């Protein structure tokens, strides 16, 4: 593979894929080591490589709107829920998983996506199957909301 890669995934292959969903639900934990924000636990119909590319795409879209703004795990979770059929796991759901598989397995069960590492891996741009109507306006609203609390 000599094309663009995002954390081990061939972006050109993704660009040609019409259906990005998997037949299974996968579990992810979104973190951001700069913000030291709480992790967000997500259930998604995407394998870990597609999810990494999708998160990179979302961050790239935010950067196109405001290149100095960085999304945090809460922001990305809102976007994933609104546009990509993902669910945020609540404490009870996380506890149920932990009780079934144990804490050690729990840490392996969830695919970790650190937003900083993800962003540095590539922007996931120009992937038609990631485009959603209203996505850019939704991201813009998040940026405006966050910046209104900072200014």
XYZ file of N, CA and C in Angstrom:
453
model
N 0.851 -1.183 0.000
C 0.000 0.000 0.000
C 0.889 1.235 0.000
N 0.747 2.050 -0.991
C 1.528 3.267 -1.020
C 0.638 4.496 -1.003
N -0.559 4.365 -0.511
C -1.459 5.499 -0.376
C -1.405 6.074 1.023
N -2.257 7.045 1.263
C -2.352 7.675 2.578
C -2.899 6.671 3.588
N -2.294 6.668 4.780
C -2.712 5.739 5.828
C -3.146 6.518 7.063
N -4.175 6.023 7.745
C -4.582 6.548 9.038
C -4.593 5.375 10.001
N -3.627 5.379 10.900
C -3.501 4.329 11.908
C -3.722 2.943 11.298
N -3.010 2.668 10.221
C -3.040 1.348 9.620
C -4.144 1.116 8.610
N -4.936 2.116 8.295
C -6.041 1.930 7.360
C -5.753 2.660 6.068
N -5.925 1.983 4.950
C -5.704 2.565 3.637
C -6.867 3.507 3.310
N -6.589 4.801 3.284
C -7.624 5.809 3.066
C -8.238 5.670 1.677
N -7.444 5.322 0.696
C -7.978 5.171 -0.664
C -9.038 4.074 -0.712
N -8.818 3.006 0.032
C -9.814 1.933 0.111
C -11.107 2.463 0.736
N -10.972 3.272 1.775
C -12.158 3.857 2.411
C -12.894 4.789 1.462
N -12.158 5.548 0.674
C -12.783 6.481 -0.271
C -13.660 5.741 -1.277
N -13.335 4.504 -1.549
C -14.083 3.725 -2.531
C -15.190 2.891 -1.894
N -15.258 2.880 -0.585
C -16.248 2.079 0.133
C -17.539 2.852 0.290
N -18.644 2.258 -0.137
C -19.933 2.925 -0.013
C -20.576 2.676 1.345
N -20.428 1.471 1.872
C -21.019 1.138 3.166
C -19.898 0.959 4.183
N -19.771 1.921 5.079
C -18.682 1.884 6.057
C -19.041 1.097 7.309
N -20.320 0.739 7.463
C -20.754 0.049 8.672
C -20.336 -1.417 8.662
N -20.077 -1.913 9.855
C -19.753 -3.315 10.056
C -21.030 -4.036 10.485
N -21.009 -5.347 10.452
C -22.180 -6.122 10.880
C -22.215 -6.302 12.395
N -21.137 -5.912 13.082
C -21.050 -6.043 14.541
C -20.907 -4.667 15.189
N -21.272 -4.607 16.449
C -21.042 -3.400 17.240
C -19.650 -3.514 17.868
N -18.914 -2.428 17.807
C -17.582 -2.367 18.395
C -17.585 -1.292 19.476
N -16.659 -1.393 20.404
C -16.637 -0.497 21.549
C -15.338 0.304 21.570
N -15.491 1.576 21.882
C -14.362 2.509 21.848
C -14.369 3.381 23.088
N -13.196 3.840 23.447
C -13.071 4.853 24.487
C -12.316 6.021 23.856
N -12.924 7.198 23.904
C -12.317 8.414 23.367
C -11.633 9.170 24.491
N -10.368 9.507 24.272
C -9.604 10.258 25.264
C -8.900 11.427 24.573
N -8.338 12.306 25.383
C -7.561 13.434 24.854
C -6.535 13.795 25.915
N -5.274 13.429 25.683
C -4.294 13.610 26.754
C -3.945 15.059 27.019
N -4.187 15.972 26.110
C -3.925 17.387 26.397
C -4.992 17.979 27.296
N -6.250 17.663 27.025
C -7.353 18.229 27.802
C -7.550 17.526 29.138
N -7.015 16.316 29.246
C -7.234 15.503 30.448
C -8.730 15.392 30.751
N -9.513 15.335 29.691
C -10.971 15.232 29.821
C -11.347 13.807 30.223
N -12.541 13.672 30.756
C -13.055 12.344 31.067
C -13.149 11.529 29.779
N -12.877 10.243 29.856
C -13.038 9.400 28.665
C -14.524 9.224 28.346
N -14.817 9.061 27.093
C -16.185 8.792 26.648
C -16.205 7.412 26.013
N -17.149 6.586 26.442
C -17.269 5.215 25.967
C -18.372 5.147 24.923
N -18.034 4.570 23.768
C -18.913 4.588 22.605
C -19.138 3.172 22.088
N -20.373 2.893 21.674
C -20.694 1.690 20.910
C -20.966 2.147 19.485
N -20.331 1.499 18.516
C -20.429 1.967 17.133
C -20.467 0.798 16.151
N -21.149 0.998 15.030
C -21.211 -0.051 14.012
C -20.044 0.013 13.017
N -18.842 0.317 13.523
C -17.658 0.454 12.671
C -16.494 -0.308 13.290
N -15.686 -0.933 12.439
C -14.488 -1.568 12.966
C -13.513 -0.483 13.412
N -12.461 -0.881 14.130
C -11.589 0.126 14.745
C -10.837 0.961 13.714
N -10.488 0.403 12.586
C -9.785 1.197 11.577
C -10.703 2.228 10.944
N -11.927 1.833 10.644
C -12.894 2.786 10.085
C -13.201 3.876 11.098
N -13.366 3.491 12.358
C -13.667 4.474 13.395
C -12.521 5.468 13.563
N -11.288 4.997 13.531
C -10.148 5.901 13.614
C -10.160 6.891 12.458
N -10.408 6.403 11.260
C -10.462 7.288 10.091
C -11.638 8.257 10.196
N -12.776 7.786 10.709
C -13.945 8.646 10.871
C -13.674 9.765 11.872
N -13.067 9.436 12.987
C -12.741 10.451 13.993
C -11.733 11.450 13.423
N -10.761 10.961 12.659
C -9.807 11.865 12.014
C -10.522 12.782 11.023
N -11.494 12.242 10.304
C -12.288 13.050 9.375
C -13.037 14.156 10.118
N -13.686 13.798 11.220
C -14.444 14.769 12.013
C -13.510 15.879 12.510
N -12.349 15.492 13.008
C -11.392 16.497 13.484
C -10.897 17.371 12.329
N -10.733 16.769 11.166
C -10.328 17.539 9.993
C -11.387 18.550 9.579
N -12.643 18.156 9.672
C -13.739 19.073 9.341
C -13.754 20.255 10.318
N -13.516 19.983 11.588
C -13.458 21.058 12.586
C -12.291 21.997 12.287
N -11.172 21.435 11.886
C -9.997 22.242 11.578
C -10.225 23.136 10.359
N -10.998 22.649 9.406
C -11.321 23.475 8.237
C -12.149 24.690 8.638
N -12.970 24.538 9.661
C -13.809 25.638 10.146
C -12.983 26.603 10.989
N -12.168 26.049 11.889
C -11.312 26.871 12.746
C -10.059 26.062 13.061
N -8.968 26.414 12.405
C -7.765 25.588 12.533
C -7.103 25.659 13.904
N -7.533 26.567 14.762
C -6.960 26.643 16.106
C -7.815 25.917 17.141
N -8.941 25.370 16.726
C -9.867 24.724 17.649
C -9.635 23.224 17.655
N -9.617 22.639 18.828
C -9.500 21.189 18.965
C -10.732 20.618 19.631
N -11.305 19.615 19.024
C -12.459 18.941 19.618
C -12.012 18.105 20.810
N -12.874 18.007 21.806
C -12.601 17.129 22.938
C -13.474 15.874 22.817
N -13.291 14.876 23.671
C -14.076 13.647 23.550
C -15.592 13.871 23.613
N -16.027 14.830 24.420
C -17.461 15.108 24.496
C -17.985 15.623 23.158
N -17.243 16.530 22.527
C -17.652 17.079 21.230
C -17.746 15.978 20.172
N -16.716 15.151 20.100
C -16.694 14.076 19.107
C -17.844 13.103 19.366
N -18.112 12.813 20.622
C -19.215 11.915 20.968
C -20.545 12.484 20.489
N -20.778 13.774 20.702
C -22.021 14.408 20.218
C -22.179 14.226 18.715
N -21.089 14.430 17.993
C -21.120 14.313 16.534
C -21.380 12.867 16.110
N -20.693 11.925 16.746
C -20.882 10.512 16.416
C -22.322 10.063 16.681
N -22.902 10.523 17.766
C -24.283 10.173 18.087
C -25.258 10.791 17.087
N -25.035 12.037 16.732
C -25.955 12.772 15.868
C -25.927 12.277 14.411
N -24.745 11.924 13.913
C -24.608 11.670 12.480
C -24.180 10.258 12.086
N -23.696 9.452 13.035
C -23.083 8.185 12.643
C -23.606 6.967 13.404
N -24.790 7.054 13.961
C -25.451 5.906 14.595
C -24.633 5.278 15.719
N -23.921 6.100 16.453
C -23.160 5.626 17.604
C -23.931 5.927 18.882
N -23.629 5.194 19.911
C -24.263 5.394 21.213
C -23.199 5.610 22.270
N -23.480 6.543 23.170
C -22.608 6.728 24.330
C -23.060 5.760 25.402
N -22.107 5.058 25.986
C -22.434 4.114 27.045
C -22.507 4.849 28.368
N -23.543 4.548 29.137
C -23.649 5.171 30.452
C -22.947 4.285 31.491
N -22.876 4.760 32.705
C -22.158 4.065 33.769
C -22.687 2.655 33.988
N -24.012 2.485 33.941
C -24.583 1.153 34.134
C -24.131 0.183 33.043
N -24.119 0.646 31.801
C -23.687 -0.216 30.692
C -22.207 -0.577 30.826
N -21.400 0.381 31.229
C -19.973 0.125 31.424
C -19.773 -0.874 32.560
N -20.526 -0.715 33.647
C -20.436 -1.640 34.777
C -20.866 -3.052 34.388
N -21.901 -3.174 33.548
C -22.345 -4.492 33.082
C -21.248 -5.176 32.273
N -20.608 -4.425 31.398
C -19.515 -4.987 30.598
C -18.371 -5.421 31.508
N -18.012 -4.564 32.449
C -16.925 -4.871 33.374
C -17.223 -6.131 34.178
N -18.464 -6.267 34.657
C -18.800 -7.441 35.463
C -18.786 -8.719 34.637
N -19.055 -8.618 33.347
C -19.057 -9.812 32.488
C -17.652 -10.238 32.069
N -16.798 -9.283 31.796
C -15.504 -9.644 31.215
C -14.313 -9.390 32.139
N -14.525 -8.695 33.233
C -13.434 -8.397 34.157
C -12.677 -7.144 33.756
N -12.026 -6.532 34.698
C -11.361 -5.248 34.466
C -10.190 -5.359 33.496
N -9.400 -6.413 33.599
C -8.254 -6.552 32.694
C -8.746 -6.689 31.258
N -9.704 -7.553 31.042
C -10.260 -7.723 29.699
C -10.966 -6.451 29.248
N -11.541 -5.727 30.180
C -12.233 -4.474 29.876
C -11.308 -3.508 29.157
N -10.081 -3.414 29.651
C -9.122 -2.491 29.054
C -8.746 -2.914 27.633
N -8.842 -4.192 27.341
C -8.572 -4.688 26.000
C -9.828 -4.680 25.125
N -10.975 -4.708 25.752
C -12.264 -4.789 25.053
C -12.560 -3.510 24.284
N -12.226 -2.377 24.870
C -12.477 -1.083 24.249
C -11.266 -0.654 23.424
N -11.503 -0.294 22.177
C -10.441 0.270 21.339
C -10.262 1.726 21.759
N -9.066 2.073 22.174
C -8.797 3.439 22.618
C -8.483 4.321 21.414
N -9.132 5.468 21.366
C -8.817 6.480 20.368
C -8.485 7.760 21.121
N -7.195 8.070 21.168
C -6.779 9.342 21.746
C -6.851 10.378 20.632
N -7.576 11.454 20.873
C -7.820 12.444 19.820
C -6.547 13.113 19.328
N -5.557 13.276 20.182
C -4.299 13.885 19.745
C -3.566 12.937 18.793
N -3.397 11.690 19.206
C -2.738 10.709 18.335
C -3.513 10.517 17.040
N -4.821 10.494 17.147
C -5.670 10.317 15.981
C -5.491 11.463 14.997
N -5.468 12.697 15.508
C -5.310 13.864 14.649
C -3.963 13.836 13.943
N -2.942 13.456 14.672
C -1.605 13.416 14.095
C -1.448 12.315 13.047
N -2.366 11.342 13.030
C -2.268 10.223 12.088
C -2.733 10.582 10.684
N -3.534 11.620 10.530
C -4.050 12.015 9.226
C -5.411 12.629 9.359
N -5.874 13.313 8.303
C -7.133 14.044 8.444
C -8.358 13.318 7.893
N -8.202 12.211 7.212
C -9.351 11.451 6.736
C -10.217 12.211 5.754
N -9.653 13.207 5.072
C -10.471 14.038 4.196
C -10.821 13.322 2.893
N -11.807 13.868 2.242
C -12.252 13.378 0.934
C -12.714 11.926 0.955
N -13.437 11.567 1.996
C -14.024 10.228 2.068
C -15.543 10.410 1.972
N -16.100 10.217 0.776
C -17.523 10.503 0.559
C -18.461 9.794 1.528
N -18.131 8.568 1.922
C -19.032 7.833 2.818
C -19.084 8.426 4.222
N -18.174 9.353 4.553
C -18.200 10.030 5.853
C -19.017 11.316 5.824
N -19.267 11.859 4.649
C -19.995 13.120 4.522
C -21.432 12.953 5.026
N -21.914 13.962 5.736
C -23.298 13.971 6.226
C -23.864 15.373 6.070
N -25.113 15.435 5.641
C -25.787 16.729 5.527
C -25.940 17.339 6.912
N -25.543 18.581 7.047
C -25.654 19.293 8.311
C -24.460 19.137 9.236
N -23.521 18.279 8.880
C -22.366 18.015 9.747
C -21.548 19.275 9.995
N -21.218 19.996 8.936
C -20.368 21.182 9.093
C -21.052 22.235 9.960
N -22.340 22.417 9.794
C -23.067 23.388 10.629
C -23.107 22.933 12.081
N -23.244 21.650 12.310
C -23.257 21.111 13.673
C -21.904 21.348 14.350
N -20.824 21.066 13.621
C -19.475 21.293 14.154
C -19.268 22.784 14.414
N -19.694 23.601 13.476
C -19.567 25.064 13.641
C -20.287 25.518 14.916
N -21.475 24.978 15.171
C -22.236 25.341 16.377
C -21.488 24.925 17.651
N -20.850 23.770 17.628
C -20.053 23.328 18.784
C -18.915 24.309 19.025
N -18.219 24.686 17.960
C -17.090 25.611 18.093
C -17.555 26.951 18.652
N -18.651 27.472 18.116
C -19.180 28.757 18.597
C -19.576 28.651 20.066
N -20.229 27.564 20.441
C -20.660 27.353 21.831
C -19.458 27.308 22.781
N -18.450 26.540 22.426
C -17.271 26.417 23.283
C -16.544 27.759 23.370
N -16.385 28.444 22.255
C -15.672 29.710 22.264
C -16.436 30.798 23.003
N -17.749 30.705 23.048
C -18.535 31.705 23.788
C -18.293 31.600 25.299
N -17.908 30.415 25.752
C -17.607 30.212 27.179
C -16.172 30.614 27.511
N -15.317 30.674 26.484
C -13.910 30.999 26.691
C -13.699 32.500 26.653
N -14.383 33.169 25.736
C -14.175 34.616 25.558
C -14.709 35.449 26.690
